[in-house]
């Protein structure tokens, strides 16, 4: 058992095994079996690289041996911050085979997030790239390593050292415990910095296997990884892991823009991909004037944030494919509209859970009582691939989960009599910036580190393109006159992902108080958000 991991109760675990959800297979063992079933078929394409399943399997074996030879031992954690490059796969499968837990950072993360992730996980190493999208990732990783005691090594994909490691003679390593933690994902966060989400081989593989089935992946499918591949959506819903599981090829898109994606869809005859709503809207627009042949595309998954009916209706006609909505979370639960669902369900709901063993409760946020179908309420869930606790976060777990193990998602939903969920809002202090999650409190803390800032409250404001943008209301200290641009530059300078820098800054004399005169952050945010919606 991994320290810091809250396991499922033994009786529940036994039930999930008996039902065949948990099969006792590790990701390393899965790749071995895929290599024997699909050896000569293409597994992954990106840039000038094109690896078959056998080649991927071989590189992952070598990587595992190289990592072990470099001193990484089973149970340790290594932060992986890689963009969409083929090497993402041998690195992650190599770590899995060595029993080392990848900790998935996003390429957008900067020193602030990386330091938190490495520190919180006690990471022994960081695997990153050189320069990517005009940011020197190696330099950031080295800075973080220098002041994070546990980090012994930074490895840079593509470097000579990395290639030597990837060429190590393969040797069999002991297969880790399939019921143990395979990796740590990041939560979108609502209180402060992102929490770490421990996922096991058993539970994650179940969601991957079922996602591949629900999305009808087959060996001749081609999946385009357009979104950053370490995120749960392009990783496993059905994502690159679902594609591998089905013996299908994955194409790594260096960027998600329509030009890049359409070029790859045409060149590689892509059949399925997944995007967030703003990207879907941009693709829909670009499709009208593209000279590219998109006829191979069968399914576009849209999720990560609410896809409104208007956009949903335009996707099929514009891109010549079917829409599949997906509502998921790194903590577990993933819902899909099914390929044979009636059109209204596909256009209006965010799908139904993967598993009949996903338990769904929709409750009154005030009383905690279940509400009837059709009424909106807070979504609670528990099931065979939803965590029972964040990693090393006992205090937070006490409020994020109910006493009987339901995860409080923070989403407001409505359930149809057929069991489909419609996401109608959010109770958590988080801004969903077109699928990129911003924890209000994290940004407020950065703002309050500025000497001219007395208090800050970050709220969502509606945005036609992103769905929501961030607005920071700031009260200055007496006599100070900080400006919006100055505060934005300050937050950026603290080394945070660009999507967290407030889009708007409003400097105000004081915060409005609510009717009852409450001035708690929570009340303030609610009042400001209501104000922002009215404007
Ligand atoms: C996905 O995962 P996360 O962990 O980045 O964010 C989860 C949250 C949900 O709790 C919900 O607030 C929001 O993102 N969300 C949606 C949505 N899909 C996710 N809100 C409305 N409509 C949707 N379709 O975002 C994620 C993980 C796996 C698959 C897809 C998305």
XYZ file of C-alpha atoms and ligand atoms in Angstrom:
566
model
C 0.000 0.000 0.000
C 1.235 3.503 -0.803
C 1.560 5.878 2.138
C -0.804 8.824 1.782
C -3.304 6.791 -0.260
C -6.832 6.184 1.056
C -7.779 2.692 -0.196
C -11.279 1.420 -0.946
C -12.810 -0.609 1.907
C -11.800 -4.299 1.504
C -15.389 -5.474 0.893
C -15.891 -2.883 -1.840
C -12.566 -3.757 -3.464
C -13.546 -7.438 -3.430
C -16.829 -6.554 -5.131
C -15.053 -4.584 -7.896
C -12.708 -7.541 -8.462
C -15.542 -10.059 -8.528
C -17.399 -7.880 -11.062
C -14.318 -7.970 -13.319
C -13.712 -4.239 -13.088
C -10.339 -4.688 -11.441
C -8.334 -7.332 -13.226
C -4.987 -7.317 -11.500
C -3.112 -6.073 -14.557
C -0.475 -3.309 -14.468
C 0.135 -0.819 -17.268
C 3.505 -2.449 -17.931
C 1.871 -5.859 -18.352
C -0.773 -4.287 -20.605
C 1.888 -2.901 -22.949
C 3.585 -6.306 -23.098
C 0.323 -7.918 -24.193
C -0.406 -5.123 -26.688
C 3.041 -5.576 -28.225
C 2.368 -9.250 -28.769
C -1.109 -8.633 -30.214
C -0.335 -5.611 -32.396
C 3.490 -5.652 -32.689
C 3.858 -4.317 -36.244
C 1.023 -1.807 -36.109
C 1.665 1.886 -35.549
C 1.308 2.895 -31.900
C 2.390 6.519 -31.906
C 3.259 9.228 -34.399
C 4.707 12.665 -33.701
C 7.104 14.921 -35.591
C 9.522 12.660 -37.455
C 8.894 9.733 -35.090
C 6.675 6.777 -35.876
C 6.843 3.807 -33.489
C 5.103 0.467 -33.756
C 3.738 -1.239 -30.642
C 6.862 -3.451 -30.618
C 9.165 -0.431 -30.826
C 7.267 1.406 -28.109
C 7.377 -1.685 -25.909
C 11.130 -2.035 -26.451
C 11.833 1.631 -25.690
C 9.678 1.466 -22.546
C 11.601 -1.631 -21.387
C 14.906 0.129 -21.959
C 13.668 3.277 -20.271
C 12.604 1.258 -17.216
C 16.042 -0.383 -16.994
C 17.737 2.967 -17.507
C 15.678 4.606 -14.777
C 16.430 1.743 -12.401
C 20.144 1.943 -13.267
C 19.996 5.690 -12.608
C 18.932 4.917 -9.045
C 15.161 5.381 -9.170
C 13.496 2.743 -7.027
C 9.970 1.349 -6.907
C 7.560 3.531 -4.936
C 9.398 6.786 -5.651
C 7.704 9.647 -7.490
C 8.993 11.487 -10.574
C 7.377 14.637 -11.970
C 6.744 14.309 -15.710
C 6.328 17.601 -17.546
C 6.286 16.761 -21.228
C 4.367 18.293 -24.119
C 2.682 16.141 -26.757
C 5.709 14.195 -27.959
C 5.964 10.448 -28.637
C 8.519 10.105 -25.809
C 5.720 10.811 -23.319
C 4.686 7.155 -23.728
C 8.019 5.297 -23.225
C 8.784 7.626 -20.312
C 5.498 6.936 -18.553
C 5.437 3.205 -19.329
C 9.131 3.036 -18.352
C 8.336 4.583 -14.979
C 5.388 2.205 -14.558
C 7.565 -0.805 -15.297
C 10.156 0.408 -12.809
C 7.372 0.817 -10.223
C 8.053 4.568 -10.069
C 4.986 6.848 -9.934
C 4.724 9.546 -12.608
C 3.337 12.819 -11.249
C 1.658 14.559 -14.175
C 2.436 18.256 -14.562
C 1.052 20.256 -17.494
C 3.377 22.049 -19.928
C 1.668 25.326 -18.920
C 2.875 24.947 -15.331
C 5.711 27.161 -14.202
C 8.034 27.220 -11.197
C 5.305 27.914 -8.647
C 3.220 24.877 -9.578
C 6.212 22.624 -10.251
C 7.735 23.432 -6.860
C 4.437 22.623 -5.146
C 3.936 19.385 -7.096
C 7.511 18.184 -6.536
C 7.431 19.142 -2.862
C 4.003 17.679 -2.143
C 4.848 14.370 -3.829
C 8.410 14.241 -2.462
C 9.554 13.655 -6.040
C 12.963 12.080 -6.618
C 13.283 13.502 -10.127
C 11.799 15.672 -12.848
C 11.547 14.611 -16.487
C 11.005 17.546 -18.817
C 12.005 19.029 -22.168
C 14.333 21.807 -23.255
C 12.622 24.848 -24.700
C 8.933 24.526 -25.551
C 6.566 27.311 -26.631
C 9.238 29.896 -25.812
C 9.709 28.677 -22.248
C 12.953 27.139 -20.969
C 11.541 24.140 -19.093
C 14.966 22.773 -18.244
C 15.951 25.970 -16.463
C 12.703 25.980 -14.434
C 13.092 22.305 -13.532
C 16.687 22.858 -12.410
C 15.646 25.813 -10.230
C 12.905 23.727 -8.631
C 15.333 20.829 -8.136
C 17.817 23.141 -6.423
C 15.343 24.066 -3.710
C 13.408 20.821 -3.402
C 15.440 18.510 -1.169
C 13.962 15.254 -2.500
C 14.730 15.939 -6.186
C 17.995 14.216 -7.107
C 17.874 14.403 -10.852
C 16.467 16.361 -13.800
C 16.228 14.471 -17.088
C 15.673 16.331 -20.343
C 13.925 14.432 -23.140
C 15.998 14.515 -26.286
C 19.277 15.203 -24.475
C 22.284 12.879 -24.912
C 21.935 11.706 -21.335
C 18.262 10.894 -21.891
C 18.941 9.004 -25.116
C 21.662 6.975 -23.383
C 19.156 6.085 -20.664
C 16.565 5.150 -23.287
C 19.114 2.832 -24.914
C 19.943 0.860 -21.745
C 19.876 -2.918 -22.217
C 16.386 -4.052 -21.209
C 15.977 -6.350 -18.245
C 12.876 -7.694 -16.531
C 11.954 -5.769 -13.405
C 9.451 -6.978 -10.789
C 5.901 -6.042 -11.822
C 4.407 -3.592 -9.289
C 1.219 -4.304 -7.330
C -1.759 -3.661 -9.653
C -3.819 -2.541 -6.637
C -1.141 -0.009 -5.716
C -0.920 3.604 -6.825
C 0.303 3.861 -10.437
C 0.592 7.639 -10.699
C -0.507 10.969 -9.286
C -2.788 13.282 -11.292
C -3.469 16.898 -10.451
C -6.799 18.254 -9.322
C -8.090 21.469 -10.841
C -8.076 22.746 -7.275
C -10.508 24.965 -5.474
C -8.687 25.564 -2.214
C -5.177 26.852 -2.808
C -2.712 24.805 -4.837
C -3.607 21.648 -6.797
C -4.108 18.461 -4.801
C -2.528 15.188 -5.890
C -4.825 12.405 -7.008
C -3.601 8.835 -6.507
C -4.849 6.448 -9.209
C -4.170 2.701 -9.148
C -3.394 0.428 -12.105
C -6.604 -1.512 -11.380
C -8.961 1.455 -11.217
C -7.491 3.511 -14.046
C -7.250 0.580 -16.441
C -10.925 -0.131 -15.843
C -11.830 3.421 -16.911
C -9.495 3.206 -19.921
C -10.891 -0.155 -21.073
C -14.502 0.991 -20.756
C -13.779 4.379 -22.363
C -12.238 2.634 -25.380
C -15.347 0.461 -25.669
C -17.848 3.314 -25.221
C -16.028 5.399 -27.848
C -15.923 2.369 -30.192
C -12.144 2.418 -30.659
C -10.817 -0.382 -32.859
C -7.360 -1.269 -34.187
C -7.848 0.872 -37.293
C -8.943 3.950 -35.307
C -6.530 6.880 -35.188
C -6.666 9.154 -32.115
C -5.377 12.712 -32.290
C -3.965 13.962 -28.975
C -4.743 17.666 -29.401
C -5.007 18.738 -25.741
C -1.975 18.421 -23.410
C -1.604 14.681 -23.098
C -0.894 14.521 -19.343
C -4.430 15.780 -18.642
C -6.965 13.109 -17.790
C -9.182 13.831 -20.820
C -6.612 13.237 -23.624
C -4.843 10.639 -21.473
C -7.718 8.290 -20.792
C -11.107 9.561 -21.991
C -10.521 7.540 -24.154
C -7.284 9.310 -24.986
C -3.909 7.864 -25.828
C -4.277 5.046 -23.315
C -7.682 4.095 -24.716
C -6.215 4.135 -28.216
C -3.269 1.928 -27.180
C -5.646 -0.418 -25.393
C -7.616 -0.870 -28.612
C -4.480 -1.387 -30.732
C -5.123 1.966 -32.422
C -2.584 4.639 -33.365
C -2.112 7.930 -31.541
C -1.004 11.084 -33.313
C 0.616 13.683 -31.063
C -0.354 17.228 -32.070
C 2.285 19.751 -30.994
C -0.435 22.417 -30.749
C -4.239 22.210 -30.702
C -5.016 25.012 -33.203
C -7.185 24.219 -36.219
C -4.349 24.548 -38.769
C -2.132 22.057 -36.966
C -4.969 19.677 -36.099
C -6.548 19.717 -39.583
C -3.167 19.101 -41.216
C -2.665 16.033 -39.011
C -6.254 14.800 -39.447
C -5.745 14.842 -43.219
C -2.230 13.390 -43.216
C -2.861 10.582 -40.703
C -6.550 9.912 -41.473
C -7.505 10.654 -37.849
C -10.852 9.126 -36.832
C -11.365 10.479 -33.309
C -10.139 13.271 -31.070
C -11.136 15.281 -28.004
C -11.253 19.032 -27.400
C -12.541 21.622 -24.927
C -15.533 23.763 -26.024
C -13.579 26.911 -27.053
C -11.371 24.788 -29.261
C -14.410 23.033 -30.730
C -15.815 26.480 -31.557
C -12.550 27.540 -33.204
C -12.420 24.312 -35.252
C -16.061 24.736 -36.308
C -15.243 28.205 -37.558
C -12.047 27.185 -39.300
C -13.709 24.180 -40.962
C -15.669 26.505 -43.242
C -12.551 27.797 -44.938
C -10.139 24.890 -44.698
C -8.801 23.159 -47.770
C -8.004 20.083 -45.664
C -9.790 16.775 -46.070
C -11.426 16.014 -42.733
C -13.552 13.143 -44.035
C -11.778 10.520 -41.903
C -13.024 12.145 -38.676
C -15.855 10.103 -37.151
C -16.132 11.353 -33.578
C -15.309 14.593 -31.796
C -15.366 14.359 -28.013
C -16.082 17.666 -26.308
C -15.637 18.142 -22.577
C -13.696 19.724 -19.752
C -16.240 22.560 -19.599
C -19.883 22.909 -20.570
C -20.617 22.636 -24.276
C -23.772 24.693 -24.860
C -26.504 23.423 -27.157
C -25.761 26.061 -29.795
C -22.172 24.926 -30.214
C -23.170 21.268 -29.890
C -25.545 21.639 -32.854
C -22.903 23.129 -35.122
C -20.239 20.471 -34.611
C -21.681 17.641 -36.693
C -22.551 19.707 -39.779
C -19.303 21.726 -39.729
C -16.849 18.907 -39.139
C -18.753 16.027 -40.713
C -18.494 13.868 -37.604
C -20.495 12.812 -34.570
C -20.377 14.700 -31.298
C -19.754 12.819 -28.090
C -19.973 14.871 -24.900
C -17.743 13.940 -21.990
C -17.970 15.155 -18.417
C -15.086 13.881 -16.352
C -12.736 14.685 -13.564
C -9.204 13.632 -12.664
C -10.604 12.338 -9.354
C -12.422 9.590 -11.253
C -16.009 9.700 -12.552
C -16.303 10.060 -16.322
C -19.635 10.379 -18.152
C -20.133 10.047 -21.908
C -23.071 10.465 -24.209
C -23.290 7.155 -26.068
C -22.859 6.886 -29.807
C -26.400 5.493 -30.099
C -28.056 8.029 -27.779
C -30.935 10.072 -29.268
C -29.867 13.441 -30.684
C -31.453 15.498 -27.892
C -29.492 13.603 -25.247
C -26.240 14.164 -27.157
C -26.935 17.861 -27.620
C -28.277 18.605 -24.165
C -26.563 16.384 -21.626
C -23.000 15.701 -20.642
C -23.577 11.962 -20.715
C -24.006 9.159 -18.240
C -21.378 7.381 -16.138
C -19.046 4.752 -17.555
C -20.074 2.094 -15.054
C -23.266 0.726 -13.554
C -21.244 0.653 -10.345
C -20.708 4.421 -10.454
C -22.946 5.608 -7.636
C -24.448 9.031 -8.252
C -26.171 11.222 -5.703
C -27.638 14.634 -6.526
C -28.268 16.471 -3.263
C -29.551 19.772 -1.993
C -26.354 21.728 -1.269
C -27.844 23.143 1.933
C -29.482 20.107 3.495
C -27.525 17.278 1.866
C -30.841 15.520 1.090
C -31.237 13.758 -2.271
C -33.287 15.724 -4.801
C -35.608 14.082 -7.355
C -34.616 13.518 -11.004
C -34.937 16.726 -12.983
C -34.062 18.981 -10.043
C -30.602 20.466 -9.802
C -28.292 19.724 -6.922
C -24.722 19.029 -5.910
C -23.166 15.937 -7.479
C -21.632 13.341 -5.169
C -20.106 10.162 -6.517
C -18.338 6.987 -5.506
C -17.344 3.998 -7.575
C -14.722 1.634 -8.978
C -12.423 4.341 -10.361
C -13.189 7.349 -8.161
C -10.663 8.077 -5.432
C -11.506 7.871 -1.737
C -9.027 10.581 -0.785
C -6.372 12.949 -2.124
C -2.730 12.021 -1.600
C -1.320 13.177 1.739
C -4.235 15.568 2.352
C -5.992 14.276 5.444
C -7.447 17.608 6.473
C -8.836 18.442 3.035
C -10.184 14.893 2.644
C -12.392 15.392 5.691
C -14.468 17.925 3.748
C -13.939 16.795 0.138
C -15.482 13.368 0.867
C -18.528 12.259 2.824
C -18.100 9.929 5.776
C -19.186 7.024 3.580
C -16.701 7.762 0.807
C -18.618 9.862 -1.731
C -16.504 12.504 -3.487
C -18.055 15.972 -3.414
C -17.418 17.032 -7.009
C -18.408 20.688 -6.485
C -20.528 20.484 -9.653
C -24.231 21.272 -9.812
C -26.099 18.876 -12.058
C -29.529 17.703 -13.065
C -30.183 14.021 -13.659
C -32.622 12.851 -16.310
C -34.813 9.817 -15.632
C -32.534 7.905 -18.043
C -29.526 8.635 -15.821
C -27.884 11.261 -18.012
C -26.384 14.264 -16.259
C -26.626 17.869 -17.306
C -24.052 20.160 -15.715
C -25.876 23.335 -14.695
C -23.337 25.133 -12.534
C -20.685 24.862 -9.912
C -20.521 25.215 -6.145
C -16.712 25.092 -5.837
C -14.485 28.197 -5.756
C -13.021 27.467 -9.132
C -13.074 29.245 -12.468
C -13.371 27.026 -15.538
C -11.481 28.972 -18.174
C -12.430 26.963 -21.237
C -11.490 23.709 -19.533
C -8.455 25.098 -17.720
C -9.239 25.164 -14.019
C -8.219 28.116 -11.851
C -8.547 27.912 -8.069
C -9.687 31.355 -6.866
C -7.761 31.051 -3.625
C -4.466 30.222 -5.337
C -4.581 33.418 -7.419
C -5.742 35.495 -4.450
C -2.725 34.318 -2.482
C -0.405 35.405 -5.299
C -2.068 38.824 -5.461
C -1.886 39.303 -1.699
C 1.862 38.745 -1.822
C 2.089 42.158 -3.544
C 3.034 44.874 -1.022
C 0.340 47.254 -2.319
C -2.483 44.690 -2.002
C -4.522 44.496 1.182
C -7.106 41.980 0.033
C -8.118 40.182 -3.157
C -11.100 38.162 -4.372
C -11.031 36.306 -7.676
C -14.296 35.512 -9.441
C -15.517 34.180 -12.754
C -16.982 36.543 -15.336
C -18.915 35.165 -18.308
C -17.011 35.089 -21.576
C -18.462 34.243 -24.978
C -15.364 32.330 -26.091
C -13.949 30.693 -22.942
C -17.227 30.360 -21.051
C -15.582 32.087 -18.097
C -12.658 34.392 -17.506
C -11.072 35.474 -14.249
C -11.601 38.854 -12.660
C -9.571 39.877 -9.626
C -11.077 42.474 -7.302
C -8.307 44.084 -5.333
C -8.383 46.395 -2.280
C -5.071 48.318 -2.031
C -3.284 49.145 1.199
C -3.863 52.768 2.306
C -2.130 55.227 0.008
C -1.058 52.624 -2.578
C -2.297 52.729 -6.177
C -1.468 49.434 -7.861
C -2.599 49.171 -11.488
C -4.078 46.200 -13.309
C -1.114 45.681 -15.667
C 1.305 45.950 -12.748
C -0.554 43.266 -10.777
C -0.838 40.974 -13.790
C 2.890 41.272 -14.405
C 3.494 40.612 -10.715
C 1.421 37.395 -10.723
C 3.106 36.211 -13.917
C 6.493 36.980 -12.385
C 5.728 34.630 -9.497
C 6.089 31.771 -11.955
C 2.523 30.593 -12.454
C 0.835 29.102 -15.502
C -0.263 31.883 -17.873
C -3.910 30.776 -17.686
C -3.956 31.743 -13.996
C -2.920 35.373 -14.531
C -6.159 37.353 -13.939
C -7.793 38.418 -17.216
C -9.279 41.510 -15.583
C -8.217 43.420 -12.498
C -10.546 45.836 -10.723
C -9.019 47.990 -8.026
C -11.782 48.955 -5.587
C -11.900 50.989 -2.366
C -13.571 48.208 -0.441
C -15.375 44.963 -1.099
C -19.123 45.059 -1.317
C -20.658 43.285 1.637
C -23.562 40.893 1.363
C -27.046 41.614 2.657
C -26.247 40.178 6.045
C -23.007 42.126 6.128
C -20.825 39.040 5.896
C -17.318 39.618 4.662
C -16.000 36.079 4.440
C -14.103 35.308 1.231
C -16.712 32.776 0.240
C -19.585 35.265 0.630
C -17.591 37.947 -1.098
C -16.862 35.776 -4.094
C -20.516 34.874 -4.399
C -21.556 38.536 -4.195
C -18.925 39.638 -6.704
C -19.750 36.842 -9.085
C -23.422 37.866 -8.979
C -22.365 41.462 -9.626
C -20.117 40.437 -12.520
C -22.934 38.450 -14.136
C -25.226 41.487 -14.034
C -22.714 43.846 -15.653
C -11.707 17.213 -16.793
O -11.039 16.989 -15.627
P -10.545 18.093 -14.580
O -10.085 17.332 -13.393
O -9.603 19.046 -15.243
O -11.805 18.972 -14.211
C -12.989 18.403 -13.683
C -14.079 19.444 -13.645
C -15.434 18.890 -13.311
O -15.612 18.697 -11.927
C -16.321 19.981 -13.885
O -16.353 21.082 -13.015
C -15.601 20.387 -15.144
O -14.238 20.061 -14.924
N -16.075 19.670 -16.338
C -17.214 19.979 -17.028
C -17.273 19.073 -18.124
N -16.173 18.274 -18.062
C -15.470 18.655 -16.977
N -18.169 20.887 -16.796
C -19.211 20.930 -17.680
N -19.332 20.115 -18.745
C -18.392 19.161 -19.009
N -18.523 18.347 -20.077
O -12.037 18.325 -17.151
C -12.005 16.006 -17.621
C -11.523 14.763 -17.258
C -11.807 13.648 -18.049
C -12.579 13.792 -19.190
C -13.055 15.040 -19.550
C -12.776 16.149 -18.767
